[in-house]
Amino acid sequence: MGSYLLRRVLLMVPVLLGTTFVIYAAVYALPGDPVQALAGPDHMVTPAAAAAIKAHYHLGDPFLVQYWHYLVGLLHGDFGIDLNNTPVSAVIEASWPVTVKLALMTWVIEAVVGVALGFLAALRAGRATDIAVLGGSSLILGVPYFITAYVAQVFLGVKLGWFPVSGTDDGWPLSYLVPALCLALLGVPEISRLTRASILENLGADFVDTATAKGLSRARVLVRHVLRTSLIPVVSMLGTNLGYLLSGTILIEGIFNLPGLGYQVFQSVQQHDGPTVVGISTLLVLVFLLVNLVVDLLYGVLDPRIRLD
């Protein structure tokens, strides 16, 4: 386990360096004067002030030198300074809880509803329940989730008044429930289909016949043996989904005016705030890599036959 963990951590280093390099290069290539952006649109920048700003932020250095200074600061926990002269870490600290609450609520809905529907569909393969699950998942996947979000916002929030229309003033979970349900419509159909296919495949495996021959009840065989083994690919997909959700959900946060990380990235792109885009994107890449590492380690827990070493 230790050597496997070490190898995976070492593999994360070039991935993190490569993604941060691409992000930093994309922001570096954006048009506009970063000195004027830092000073503000309503302020004239004198040559002396421009030289001081370039020296302080290393803007006059070559690209690779600037990237090196960014990496050095990153190793010390410094994500940079935004155009309002606010540390990007402060922006992250203020926005991160919103994204985490939304992501975890969405993820729990995907896991519980998706696995439950897939389990029921597999046990009743070819029957009405199975047909309803497959047909419903196809229908849901055919409708863009942002359209569903707009409809839910207008119908449930404006017309019926059951849920807040936007913002987080009503707190958790009320302000997050409708956005989480709309986001979960992306994952529930995929999770349910994968769970169904995995369970149907394992129902015909030899270990099921062996467990049944030992006199184990059908419920114990299905839950402890079939479902546990079938969850291995499902956990992989759920882990990937959690990584994506924690990486910010720009459209949903924008539609429901949730001040999370995705919303901050969207606003920063519009304002050409490169430091904020780079800083938040770097954090999100790191979170995504760590979530996938945890998922890989869970494989051995779900199925002891998998040797991580």
Coordinates of C-alpha atoms in Angstrom, one line a residue:
M1 CA 0.0 0.0 0.0
G2 CA 2.8 2.4 0.9
S3 CA 4.7 2.0 -2.3
Y4 CA 1.5 2.3 -4.4
L5 CA 0.6 5.5 -2.6
L6 CA 4.1 6.9 -3.2
R7 CA 4.0 6.1 -6.9
R8 CA 0.6 7.7 -7.3
V9 CA 1.7 10.9 -5.5
L10 CA 4.8 11.0 -7.7
L11 CA 2.7 10.7 -10.8
M12 CA 0.6 13.6 -9.6
V13 CA 3.6 16.0 -9.7
P14 CA 4.1 16.1 -13.5
V15 CA 0.3 16.2 -14.1
L16 CA 0.0 19.2 -11.7
L17 CA 3.0 21.0 -13.3
G18 CA 1.7 20.4 -16.8
T19 CA -1.9 21.6 -16.1
T20 CA -0.7 24.7 -14.2
F21 CA 1.8 25.5 -17.0
V22 CA -1.0 25.3 -19.6
I23 CA -3.4 27.5 -17.5
Y24 CA -0.7 30.0 -16.8
A25 CA 0.3 30.2 -20.5
A26 CA -3.3 30.7 -21.5
V27 CA -3.8 33.6 -19.1
Y28 CA -0.4 35.0 -20.1
A29 CA -1.5 35.0 -23.7
L30 CA -4.7 37.0 -23.0
P31 CA -4.8 40.5 -24.6
G32 CA -4.7 43.6 -22.5
D33 CA -2.3 45.5 -20.3
P34 CA -1.9 43.8 -16.9
V35 CA -0.4 47.0 -15.4
Q36 CA -3.4 49.0 -16.3
A37 CA -5.7 46.2 -15.1
L38 CA -3.9 46.2 -11.7
A39 CA -4.1 49.9 -11.4
G40 CA -7.8 50.1 -12.4
P41 CA -9.6 51.5 -15.5
D42 CA -10.1 54.9 -13.9
H43 CA -6.4 55.5 -12.9
M44 CA -3.7 56.8 -15.1
V45 CA -0.4 55.0 -14.6
T46 CA 2.8 57.0 -14.7
P47 CA 5.9 55.4 -16.1
A48 CA 7.4 55.2 -12.7
A49 CA 4.3 53.5 -11.2
A50 CA 4.2 51.1 -14.2
A51 CA 7.8 50.2 -13.6
A52 CA 7.2 49.6 -9.9
I53 CA 4.2 47.4 -10.6
K54 CA 6.1 45.4 -13.2
A55 CA 9.0 44.9 -10.8
H56 CA 6.7 43.9 -7.9
Y57 CA 4.7 41.4 -9.9
H58 CA 7.6 40.3 -12.2
L59 CA 5.6 41.4 -15.2
G60 CA 8.6 42.5 -17.1
D61 CA 10.3 39.1 -16.8
P62 CA 10.1 36.4 -19.5
F63 CA 7.2 34.0 -19.4
L64 CA 9.2 31.1 -17.9
V65 CA 10.7 33.3 -15.2
Q66 CA 7.2 34.5 -14.3
Y67 CA 5.9 30.9 -14.2
W68 CA 8.9 30.0 -11.9
H69 CA 8.0 32.8 -9.5
Y70 CA 4.4 31.6 -9.5
L71 CA 5.5 28.0 -8.6
V72 CA 7.8 29.2 -5.8
G73 CA 4.9 31.2 -4.4
L74 CA 2.6 28.3 -4.7
L75 CA 4.9 26.1 -2.7
H76 CA 4.6 28.6 0.1
G77 CA 0.8 28.7 -0.1
D78 CA 0.7 31.9 -2.1
F79 CA -1.9 31.8 -4.9
G80 CA -1.2 35.4 -6.0
I81 CA -2.9 38.7 -5.8
D82 CA -6.0 39.6 -7.7
L83 CA -6.7 42.9 -9.5
N84 CA -8.3 44.3 -6.4
N85 CA -5.1 43.8 -4.5
T86 CA -6.7 41.0 -2.5
P87 CA -4.9 37.7 -2.0
V88 CA -6.4 35.0 -4.2
S89 CA -6.3 32.7 -1.1
A90 CA -8.8 35.1 0.6
V91 CA -11.1 34.8 -2.5
I92 CA -10.8 31.0 -2.3
E93 CA -11.5 31.0 1.4
A94 CA -14.7 33.0 0.9
S95 CA -16.0 31.0 -2.0
W96 CA -14.9 27.4 -1.2
P97 CA -17.6 26.6 1.4
V98 CA -20.4 27.3 -1.2
T99 CA -18.9 25.0 -3.8
V100 CA -18.2 22.3 -1.2
K101 CA -21.8 22.4 0.1
L102 CA -23.3 22.3 -3.4
A103 CA -20.9 19.5 -4.6
L104 CA -21.4 17.2 -1.6
M105 CA -25.2 17.6 -1.7
T106 CA -25.2 16.8 -5.4
W107 CA -22.8 13.9 -4.9
V108 CA -24.9 12.3 -2.2
I109 CA -28.1 12.6 -4.3
E110 CA -26.2 11.0 -7.3
A111 CA -24.8 8.1 -5.1
V112 CA -28.0 7.3 -3.2
V113 CA -30.6 7.7 -6.0
G114 CA -28.3 6.4 -8.8
V115 CA -27.2 3.2 -7.0
A116 CA -30.7 2.5 -5.7
L117 CA -32.3 2.8 -9.2
G118 CA -29.6 0.7 -10.8
F119 CA -30.0 -2.0 -8.1
L120 CA -33.8 -2.1 -8.6
A121 CA -33.5 -2.2 -12.4
A122 CA -31.0 -5.0 -12.3
L123 CA -33.1 -7.1 -10.0
R124 CA -36.1 -6.6 -12.3
A125 CA -34.3 -6.7 -15.6
G126 CA -36.7 -6.7 -18.5
R127 CA -39.7 -5.7 -16.4
A128 CA -41.6 -2.5 -16.0
T129 CA -39.2 -1.1 -13.3
D130 CA -36.2 -1.7 -15.5
I131 CA -37.8 -0.2 -18.6
A132 CA -38.9 2.9 -16.6
V133 CA -35.3 3.4 -15.2
L134 CA -33.7 3.1 -18.6
G135 CA -36.3 5.2 -20.4
G136 CA -36.3 7.9 -17.7
S137 CA -32.5 8.1 -17.8
S138 CA -32.5 8.5 -21.5
L139 CA -35.1 11.2 -21.3
I140 CA -33.2 13.1 -18.6
L141 CA -29.9 12.9 -20.5
G142 CA -31.6 14.4 -23.6
V143 CA -32.5 17.6 -21.8
P144 CA -29.6 20.0 -21.1
Y145 CA -29.3 20.5 -17.3
F146 CA -29.1 24.3 -17.6
I147 CA -32.5 24.3 -19.2
T148 CA -33.9 22.2 -16.4
A149 CA -32.2 24.7 -13.9
Y150 CA -34.0 27.7 -15.5
V151 CA -37.4 25.9 -15.5
A152 CA -36.9 24.7 -11.9
Q153 CA -35.9 28.3 -10.9
V154 CA -38.9 29.8 -12.5
F155 CA -41.5 27.2 -11.5
L156 CA -40.4 26.2 -8.0
G157 CA -38.9 29.5 -7.0
V158 CA -40.9 32.3 -8.7
K159 CA -44.3 30.8 -9.3
L160 CA -44.7 28.4 -6.4
G161 CA -42.3 30.1 -4.0
W162 CA -41.2 26.8 -2.4
F163 CA -37.4 27.5 -2.8
P164 CA -35.3 30.6 -3.0
V165 CA -34.7 31.9 -6.5
S166 CA -31.0 32.7 -6.1
G167 CA -28.3 33.4 -3.6
T168 CA -27.4 31.7 -0.3
D169 CA -29.4 34.0 2.1
D170 CA -31.6 31.1 3.2
G171 CA -28.6 29.0 4.2
W172 CA -28.0 25.3 3.9
P173 CA -29.8 23.1 2.7
L174 CA -32.6 25.2 1.3
S175 CA -30.5 27.5 -0.9
Y176 CA -28.6 24.5 -2.3
L177 CA -31.4 21.9 -2.8
V178 CA -32.7 22.9 -6.2
P179 CA -29.3 23.6 -7.7
A180 CA -28.1 20.2 -6.4
L181 CA -31.0 18.4 -7.8
C182 CA -30.5 20.0 -11.2
L183 CA -26.8 19.1 -11.1
A184 CA -27.6 15.5 -10.0
L185 CA -29.6 15.0 -13.2
L186 CA -26.3 14.7 -15.0
G187 CA -25.0 12.0 -12.8
V188 CA -28.0 9.9 -11.7
P189 CA -28.7 8.4 -15.1
E190 CA -25.1 7.4 -15.7
I191 CA -24.7 6.0 -12.2
S192 CA -27.9 4.0 -12.4
R193 CA -27.0 2.5 -15.8
L194 CA -23.5 1.6 -14.7
T195 CA -24.8 0.0 -11.5
R196 CA -27.4 -2.0 -13.4
A197 CA -24.9 -3.3 -15.9
S198 CA -22.3 -4.2 -13.2
I199 CA -24.8 -6.0 -11.1
L200 CA -26.2 -8.0 -14.0
E201 CA -22.7 -9.0 -15.0
N202 CA -21.8 -10.2 -11.4
L203 CA -25.1 -12.0 -10.9
G204 CA -23.8 -14.7 -13.3
A205 CA -20.4 -15.0 -11.7
D206 CA -19.1 -18.1 -10.0
F207 CA -18.8 -16.5 -6.6
V208 CA -22.5 -16.0 -6.5
D209 CA -23.2 -19.7 -7.1
T210 CA -20.6 -20.5 -4.4
A211 CA -22.2 -18.2 -1.8
T212 CA -25.7 -19.5 -2.6
A213 CA -24.4 -23.1 -2.3
K214 CA -23.1 -22.3 1.2
G215 CA -26.7 -21.5 2.2
L216 CA -26.4 -17.8 2.4
S217 CA -29.7 -15.9 2.1
R218 CA -30.4 -14.2 -1.2
A219 CA -30.4 -10.8 0.5
R220 CA -27.0 -11.4 1.9
V221 CA -25.6 -12.6 -1.4
L222 CA -27.0 -9.6 -3.2
V223 CA -25.9 -7.0 -0.7
R224 CA -22.6 -8.3 0.6
H225 CA -21.2 -10.1 -2.4
V226 CA -22.9 -8.9 -5.6
L227 CA -23.4 -5.2 -4.8
R228 CA -20.1 -4.8 -3.1
T229 CA -18.2 -6.1 -6.1
S230 CA -20.4 -4.2 -8.5
L231 CA -19.7 -0.9 -6.8
I232 CA -16.1 -0.9 -7.9
P233 CA -16.7 0.8 -11.3
V234 CA -19.5 2.9 -9.7
V235 CA -17.1 4.2 -7.1
S236 CA -14.7 5.2 -9.9
M237 CA -17.4 7.2 -11.6
L238 CA -18.6 8.7 -8.4
G239 CA -15.1 9.8 -7.5
T240 CA -14.6 11.4 -10.9
N241 CA -18.0 13.1 -10.6
L242 CA -17.0 14.4 -7.1
G243 CA -13.8 15.8 -8.5
Y244 CA -15.7 17.6 -11.3
L245 CA -18.2 19.0 -8.8
L246 CA -15.6 20.2 -6.4
S247 CA -13.8 21.8 -9.4
G248 CA -16.6 24.3 -9.6
T249 CA -19.9 24.3 -11.5
I250 CA -19.9 27.5 -13.4
L251 CA -23.3 27.4 -15.1
I252 CA -25.3 26.3 -12.1
E253 CA -23.6 28.7 -9.7
G254 CA -24.2 31.5 -12.3
I255 CA -27.8 30.6 -12.8
F256 CA -28.6 30.5 -9.1
N257 CA -26.2 33.3 -8.2
L258 CA -24.2 31.1 -5.8
P259 CA -20.9 32.8 -5.0
G260 CA -18.7 29.6 -5.3
L261 CA -15.4 28.9 -7.0
G262 CA -17.0 28.4 -10.4
Y263 CA -18.8 31.7 -10.2
Q264 CA -15.6 33.4 -9.2
V265 CA -13.8 31.9 -12.2
F266 CA -16.6 33.1 -14.5
Q267 CA -16.4 36.6 -13.1
S268 CA -12.6 36.7 -13.3
V269 CA -12.6 35.6 -16.9
Q270 CA -15.0 38.4 -17.8
Q271 CA -12.9 40.9 -15.9
H272 CA -9.6 39.6 -17.3
D273 CA -8.4 38.9 -13.7
G274 CA -5.7 36.4 -14.6
P275 CA -4.2 35.8 -11.1
T276 CA -7.6 34.7 -9.8
V277 CA -8.2 32.4 -12.7
V278 CA -4.8 30.8 -12.4
G279 CA -4.9 30.5 -8.6
I280 CA -8.4 29.0 -8.4
S281 CA -7.8 26.7 -11.4
T282 CA -4.6 25.4 -9.8
L283 CA -6.4 24.6 -6.6
L284 CA -9.2 22.8 -8.5
V285 CA -6.7 20.7 -10.4
L286 CA -5.1 19.7 -7.1
V287 CA -8.4 18.8 -5.6
F288 CA -9.4 16.7 -8.6
L289 CA -6.1 14.7 -8.4
L290 CA -6.5 14.1 -4.7
V291 CA -10.1 12.9 -5.0
N292 CA -9.0 10.4 -7.7
L293 CA -6.2 9.2 -5.5
V294 CA -8.6 8.5 -2.7
V295 CA -10.9 6.6 -5.1
D296 CA -8.0 4.4 -6.2
L297 CA -7.2 3.5 -2.6
L298 CA -10.8 2.6 -2.0
Y299 CA -10.6 -0.2 -4.6
G300 CA -8.8 -2.4 -2.2
V301 CA -11.4 -1.8 0.5
L302 CA -14.3 -2.7 -1.8
D303 CA -12.6 -5.8 -3.3
P304 CA -9.6 -7.4 -1.4
R305 CA -8.7 -9.3 -4.5
I306 CA -7.3 -6.1 -5.9
R307 CA -3.7 -5.7 -4.8
L308 CA -2.6 -2.1 -4.8
D309 CA 1.1 -3.1 -4.5

